[in-house]
Structures are given as structure tokens and as C-alpha cells.
């Protein structure tokens, strides 16, 4: 890719990021709540509940412009890579990182791809449930969060509860519904010495679920 193309894509991503963040604030009045952590320019892995394609946009809108520029959401290649248009939107406009559940080579291994992004000094947004979930309860976490933490223990894992996004942008809809939303950022989570994978994932899931500001109702 030429230097001109690189500049063009950087400008496109910047304009898209600013535009979507402004739209997120206008439509949802999103209010970030820092409960146990603070805004920071340090490298992080944000992990969140996943109810809508708009989740990462809402979370990103709570970050500073500099942080948004180096924070990438992990997205499913099976959906976002289905067509040239979807891939263009995901990669070239939204700066997402596509991973496949049906990888066949080490170069396509989701952990390898995510580690390569982290090794460039960037941050990630991941959804450890592995799929969108519109129920009131979190699905069991997949092992990626544990594997990333074990491979890069110095990178903070920040739980983030995204409230109401399933009603702002329901599954199958493209036009957002104006509703107030909150994103609650919790205290960093880390693998304890000797802690097994299953125990860590259960604890991380509990930490995220505890951030739900209205656990008995989601409207």
C-alpha cells in the first residue's frame, strides 16, 4: 500500500471515529462511569458484554481521541468478512481486527492475531462471550481472555458493562433508537499466581456482571 493510501485510510478512520463518537453521544447521551479504574493512556484490553453491533462504538466513544486511535475492536470474520463492503467498513473505516472461528493456519490463529496488535502498542476491545447475547445473563467466557493475559501479563484487563445498547441498536436493525446509555468501567482484573483457566474466567465473568448498574432489569 502506498504512502498516499496509508494517509487516506488514516484520515478516513479518524473522520469515522470522530463522527461515530459524536453520533453515539447525540443518540445515547452515553455516560462513562469509572468504578475502580480511571481513564489512562496505558495499553489495555477492555472486555465487555456484547448485545449489539454498536457496543464497541459506544465503548470507544468513552475514550479520549488519542486512545480511540490506538484501540481496536475484535470482530468475527464470518460476519464482517462476508463481503467487500462489510470488510471495508470493519477494517478500513472502523479499524476493527477480524478473526475467524474456523482458522486453519497459525497465521490465522485468533490469539496470534490479537498478540500481534498488542505487540504494536495498541489496545483491544474484546467480547469474551464470543457472540452477541440479548439475554439478561452473561454466557460463559471463552478462553481468549485468559490466554491473552497469560501471554501479556503487564497489559491491564478492564471489565466494561455496556448498558442498554441492545435497545438502541437491536439485532437486525440499522437505525439507532435514542435511549440513554452508560458504560461502567471496573477495576483491572489479572490472573492470580497459580490460578487455573476455568477459575479465572469465572471470576472475570463475575467481575463484569457485578458492574451491571441495574441487575434486575435492563431497560
Short mmCIF file of C-alpha atoms in Angstrom, two decimals:
data_model
loop_
_atom_site.label_atom_id
_atom_site.label_comp_id
_atom_site.label_asym_id
_atom_site.label_seq_id
_atom_site.Cartn_x
_atom_site.Cartn_y
_atom_site.Cartn_z
CA UNK A 1 0.00 0.00 0.00
CA UNK A 2 1.36 3.42 -0.96
CA UNK A 3 2.05 6.25 1.49
CA UNK A 4 -0.83 8.16 -0.11
CA UNK A 5 -3.19 5.24 0.53
CA UNK A 6 -1.99 4.97 4.10
CA UNK A 7 -2.68 8.66 4.68
CA UNK A 8 -6.09 8.32 3.04
CA UNK A 9 -7.09 5.41 5.24
CA UNK A 10 -5.77 7.15 8.35
CA UNK A 11 -7.86 10.22 7.54
CA UNK A 12 -10.90 8.04 6.80
CA UNK A 13 -10.54 6.21 10.10
CA UNK A 14 -10.08 9.48 12.01
CA UNK A 15 -13.16 11.06 10.44
CA UNK A 16 -15.19 7.90 11.03
CA UNK A 17 -14.07 7.67 14.66
CA UNK A 18 -14.95 11.30 15.42
CA UNK A 19 -18.26 11.05 13.55
CA UNK A 20 -19.40 7.84 15.22
CA UNK A 21 -18.38 9.07 18.66
CA UNK A 22 -20.36 12.26 18.13
CA UNK A 23 -23.36 10.24 16.96
CA UNK A 24 -23.07 7.92 19.97
CA UNK A 25 -23.11 10.89 22.34
CA UNK A 26 -26.02 12.50 20.47
CA UNK A 27 -28.19 9.37 20.29
CA UNK A 28 -27.44 7.82 23.68
CA UNK A 29 -26.03 10.62 25.82
CA UNK A 30 -23.56 7.95 26.86
CA UNK A 31 -22.17 8.45 30.34
CA UNK A 32 -18.91 6.69 31.25
CA UNK A 33 -18.70 5.60 34.88
CA UNK A 34 -15.18 4.82 36.08
CA UNK A 35 -15.63 2.48 39.04
CA UNK A 36 -12.30 1.08 40.15
CA UNK A 37 -10.28 2.37 37.20
CA UNK A 38 -9.55 5.73 35.60
CA UNK A 39 -9.08 6.99 32.04
CA UNK A 40 -5.50 6.26 31.05
CA UNK A 41 -3.18 6.31 28.07
CA UNK A 42 -1.64 2.99 29.08
CA UNK A 43 -2.16 -0.10 26.95
CA UNK A 44 -5.27 -2.05 27.89
CA UNK A 45 -7.58 -4.88 26.93
CA UNK A 46 -11.18 -3.82 27.50
CA UNK A 47 -13.58 -6.76 27.82
CA UNK A 48 -17.32 -6.21 27.72
CA UNK A 49 -20.75 -7.76 27.42
CA UNK A 50 -21.98 -8.00 23.84
CA UNK A 51 -25.59 -7.30 22.85
CA UNK A 52 -25.29 -5.21 19.68
CA UNK A 53 -23.03 -4.35 16.74
CA UNK A 54 -22.87 -0.87 18.27
CA UNK A 55 -21.25 -1.99 21.52
CA UNK A 56 -17.67 -1.14 20.62
CA UNK A 57 -18.72 2.22 19.17
CA UNK A 58 -20.32 3.17 22.47
CA UNK A 59 -17.31 1.97 24.47
CA UNK A 60 -14.88 3.78 22.16
CA UNK A 61 -16.88 6.99 22.50
CA UNK A 62 -15.98 6.97 26.21
CA UNK A 63 -12.25 7.03 25.45
CA UNK A 64 -10.14 10.03 24.57
CA UNK A 65 -9.45 10.74 20.92
CA UNK A 66 -5.85 9.57 21.32
CA UNK A 67 -6.99 6.33 22.97
CA UNK A 68 -9.62 5.66 20.29
CA UNK A 69 -6.95 5.99 17.61
CA UNK A 70 -4.99 3.05 19.04
CA UNK A 71 -7.85 0.88 20.32
CA UNK A 72 -9.27 -1.82 18.06
CA UNK A 73 -12.35 -3.97 18.46
CA UNK A 74 -12.10 -7.68 17.72
CA UNK A 75 -14.81 -8.76 15.28
CA UNK A 76 -15.90 -12.03 13.67
CA UNK A 77 -14.59 -12.53 10.14
CA UNK A 78 -17.52 -14.86 9.45
CA UNK A 79 -19.84 -11.83 9.59
CA UNK A 80 -17.71 -8.79 8.79
CA UNK A 81 -15.67 -10.54 6.11
CA UNK A 82 -18.65 -11.86 4.15
CA UNK A 83 -18.44 -9.14 1.53
CA UNK A 84 -16.02 -6.46 0.38
CA UNK A 85 -18.33 -3.78 1.73
CA UNK A 86 -18.54 -5.30 5.21
CA UNK A 87 -14.79 -5.84 5.33
CA UNK A 88 -14.19 -2.26 4.18
CA UNK A 89 -16.49 -0.92 6.90
CA UNK A 90 -14.92 -3.09 9.60
CA UNK A 91 -11.23 -2.75 8.75
CA UNK A 92 -10.82 0.48 6.82
CA UNK A 93 -13.49 2.62 8.49
CA UNK A 94 -13.80 1.18 11.99
CA UNK A 95 -10.21 -0.08 12.43
CA UNK A 96 -11.54 -3.42 13.67
CA UNK A 97 -9.43 -6.57 13.71
CA UNK A 98 -11.14 -9.57 12.10
CA UNK A 99 -10.60 -13.06 13.43
CA UNK A 100 -12.03 -16.35 12.21
CA UNK A 101 -13.54 -19.12 14.30
CA UNK A 102 -12.58 -21.60 11.56
CA UNK A 103 -8.87 -20.72 11.23
CA UNK A 104 -6.67 -23.30 9.50
CA UNK A 105 -3.13 -21.92 9.85
CA UNK A 106 -1.08 -20.49 12.69
CA UNK A 107 -1.10 -17.09 10.98
CA UNK A 108 -4.91 -17.10 11.25
CA UNK A 109 -4.96 -18.17 14.91
CA UNK A 110 -7.08 -15.58 16.78
CA UNK A 111 -4.61 -15.32 19.68
CA UNK A 112 -1.68 -14.82 17.30
CA UNK A 113 -3.54 -12.04 15.52
CA UNK A 114 -4.50 -10.29 18.75
CA UNK A 115 -1.00 -10.58 20.16
CA UNK A 116 0.42 -9.02 17.00
CA UNK A 117 -1.84 -6.00 17.53
CA UNK A 118 -0.83 -5.75 21.19
CA UNK A 119 2.84 -6.01 20.25
CA UNK A 120 2.43 -2.85 18.16
CA UNK A 121 1.46 -1.00 21.34
CA UNK A 122 -2.25 -0.89 20.57
CA UNK A 123 -5.19 -1.70 22.85
CA UNK A 124 -8.07 -4.08 22.23
CA UNK A 125 -11.80 -4.33 22.85
CA UNK A 126 -12.94 -7.94 23.11
CA UNK A 127 -16.22 -9.68 23.87
CA UNK A 128 -15.34 -12.86 25.77
CA UNK A 129 -18.82 -14.37 25.38
CA UNK A 130 -17.83 -14.89 21.75
CA UNK A 131 -21.18 -13.87 20.27
CA UNK A 132 -23.97 -11.36 20.72
CA UNK A 133 -26.17 -12.20 23.69
CA UNK A 134 -29.50 -10.46 24.29
CA UNK A 135 -30.38 -12.40 27.45
CA UNK A 136 -30.12 -10.94 30.95
CA UNK A 137 -27.30 -13.31 31.90
CA UNK A 138 -23.74 -13.47 30.61
CA UNK A 139 -22.72 -16.53 28.62
CA UNK A 140 -19.68 -18.50 29.82
CA UNK A 141 -16.45 -16.78 28.79
CA UNK A 142 -14.26 -18.32 26.13
CA UNK A 143 -10.60 -18.88 26.85
CA UNK A 144 -9.15 -15.99 24.81
CA UNK A 145 -9.17 -13.54 27.71
CA UNK A 146 -7.15 -15.95 29.85
CA UNK A 147 -4.70 -16.74 27.04
CA UNK A 148 -4.08 -13.06 26.32
CA UNK A 149 -3.50 -12.28 29.98
CA UNK A 150 -1.06 -15.16 30.36
CA UNK A 151 0.84 -14.12 27.23
CA UNK A 152 0.94 -10.39 28.08
CA UNK A 153 0.51 -10.12 31.88
CA UNK A 154 1.61 -6.47 32.02
CA UNK A 155 -1.38 -5.30 29.97
CA UNK A 156 -4.38 -4.27 32.07
CA UNK A 157 -7.67 -6.14 31.62
CA UNK A 158 -10.54 -3.71 32.22
CA UNK A 159 -14.12 -5.04 32.53
CA UNK A 160 -16.75 -2.81 30.91
CA UNK A 161 -20.51 -3.17 31.29
CA UNK A 162 -22.40 -1.65 28.35
CA UNK A 163 -25.96 -0.78 29.31
CA UNK A 164 -29.00 -0.51 27.02
CA UNK A 165 -27.23 -0.89 23.67
CA UNK A 166 -29.44 -3.84 22.66
CA UNK A 167 -32.39 -1.43 22.70
CA UNK A 168 -30.57 1.38 20.90
CA UNK A 169 -29.49 -0.86 18.04
CA UNK A 170 -31.39 -4.18 18.19
CA UNK A 171 -30.27 -7.18 16.19
CA UNK A 172 -31.22 -6.80 12.52
CA UNK A 173 -31.79 -3.04 12.77
CA UNK A 174 -29.64 -0.30 11.21
CA UNK A 175 -31.23 2.89 12.56
CA UNK A 176 -30.50 3.62 16.25
CA UNK A 177 -33.27 4.38 18.73
CA UNK A 178 -32.48 7.33 21.04
CA UNK A 179 -32.07 5.98 24.59
CA UNK A 180 -29.77 6.88 27.45
CA UNK A 181 -26.81 4.53 27.91
CA UNK A 182 -23.99 4.04 30.36
CA UNK A 183 -20.65 2.27 30.16
CA UNK A 184 -19.27 1.18 33.53
CA UNK A 185 -15.51 0.61 33.67
CA UNK A 186 -14.43 -1.64 36.53
CA UNK A 187 -11.19 -2.35 38.35
CA UNK A 188 -8.42 -4.19 36.46
CA UNK A 189 -8.58 -7.99 36.55
CA UNK A 190 -5.47 -10.19 36.44
CA UNK A 191 -4.69 -13.88 36.58
CA UNK A 192 -3.61 -14.72 40.12
CA UNK A 193 -0.48 -16.84 40.68
CA UNK A 194 -1.40 -20.47 40.13
CA UNK A 195 -4.97 -19.64 39.11
CA UNK A 196 -6.40 -22.10 36.60
CA UNK A 197 -8.08 -21.05 33.39
CA UNK A 198 -11.63 -22.01 34.39
CA UNK A 199 -11.38 -20.28 37.78
CA UNK A 200 -10.05 -17.08 36.22
CA UNK A 201 -12.73 -16.96 33.53
CA UNK A 202 -15.46 -17.48 36.12
CA UNK A 203 -14.00 -14.70 38.27
CA UNK A 204 -13.63 -12.31 35.33
CA UNK A 205 -17.22 -13.04 34.31
CA UNK A 206 -18.42 -12.33 37.85
CA UNK A 207 -16.46 -9.06 37.95
CA UNK A 208 -18.11 -7.94 34.72
CA UNK A 209 -21.59 -8.99 35.81
CA UNK A 210 -21.17 -7.08 39.08
CA UNK A 211 -20.81 -3.84 37.10
CA UNK A 212 -24.39 -4.04 35.78
CA UNK A 213 -25.94 -0.91 37.35
CA UNK A 214 -29.42 -2.45 37.18
CA UNK A 215 -29.00 -6.21 37.57
CA UNK A 216 -32.71 -6.95 37.93
CA UNK A 217 -33.86 -5.06 34.85
CA UNK A 218 -32.16 -3.92 31.66
CA UNK A 219 -34.40 -1.13 30.41
#
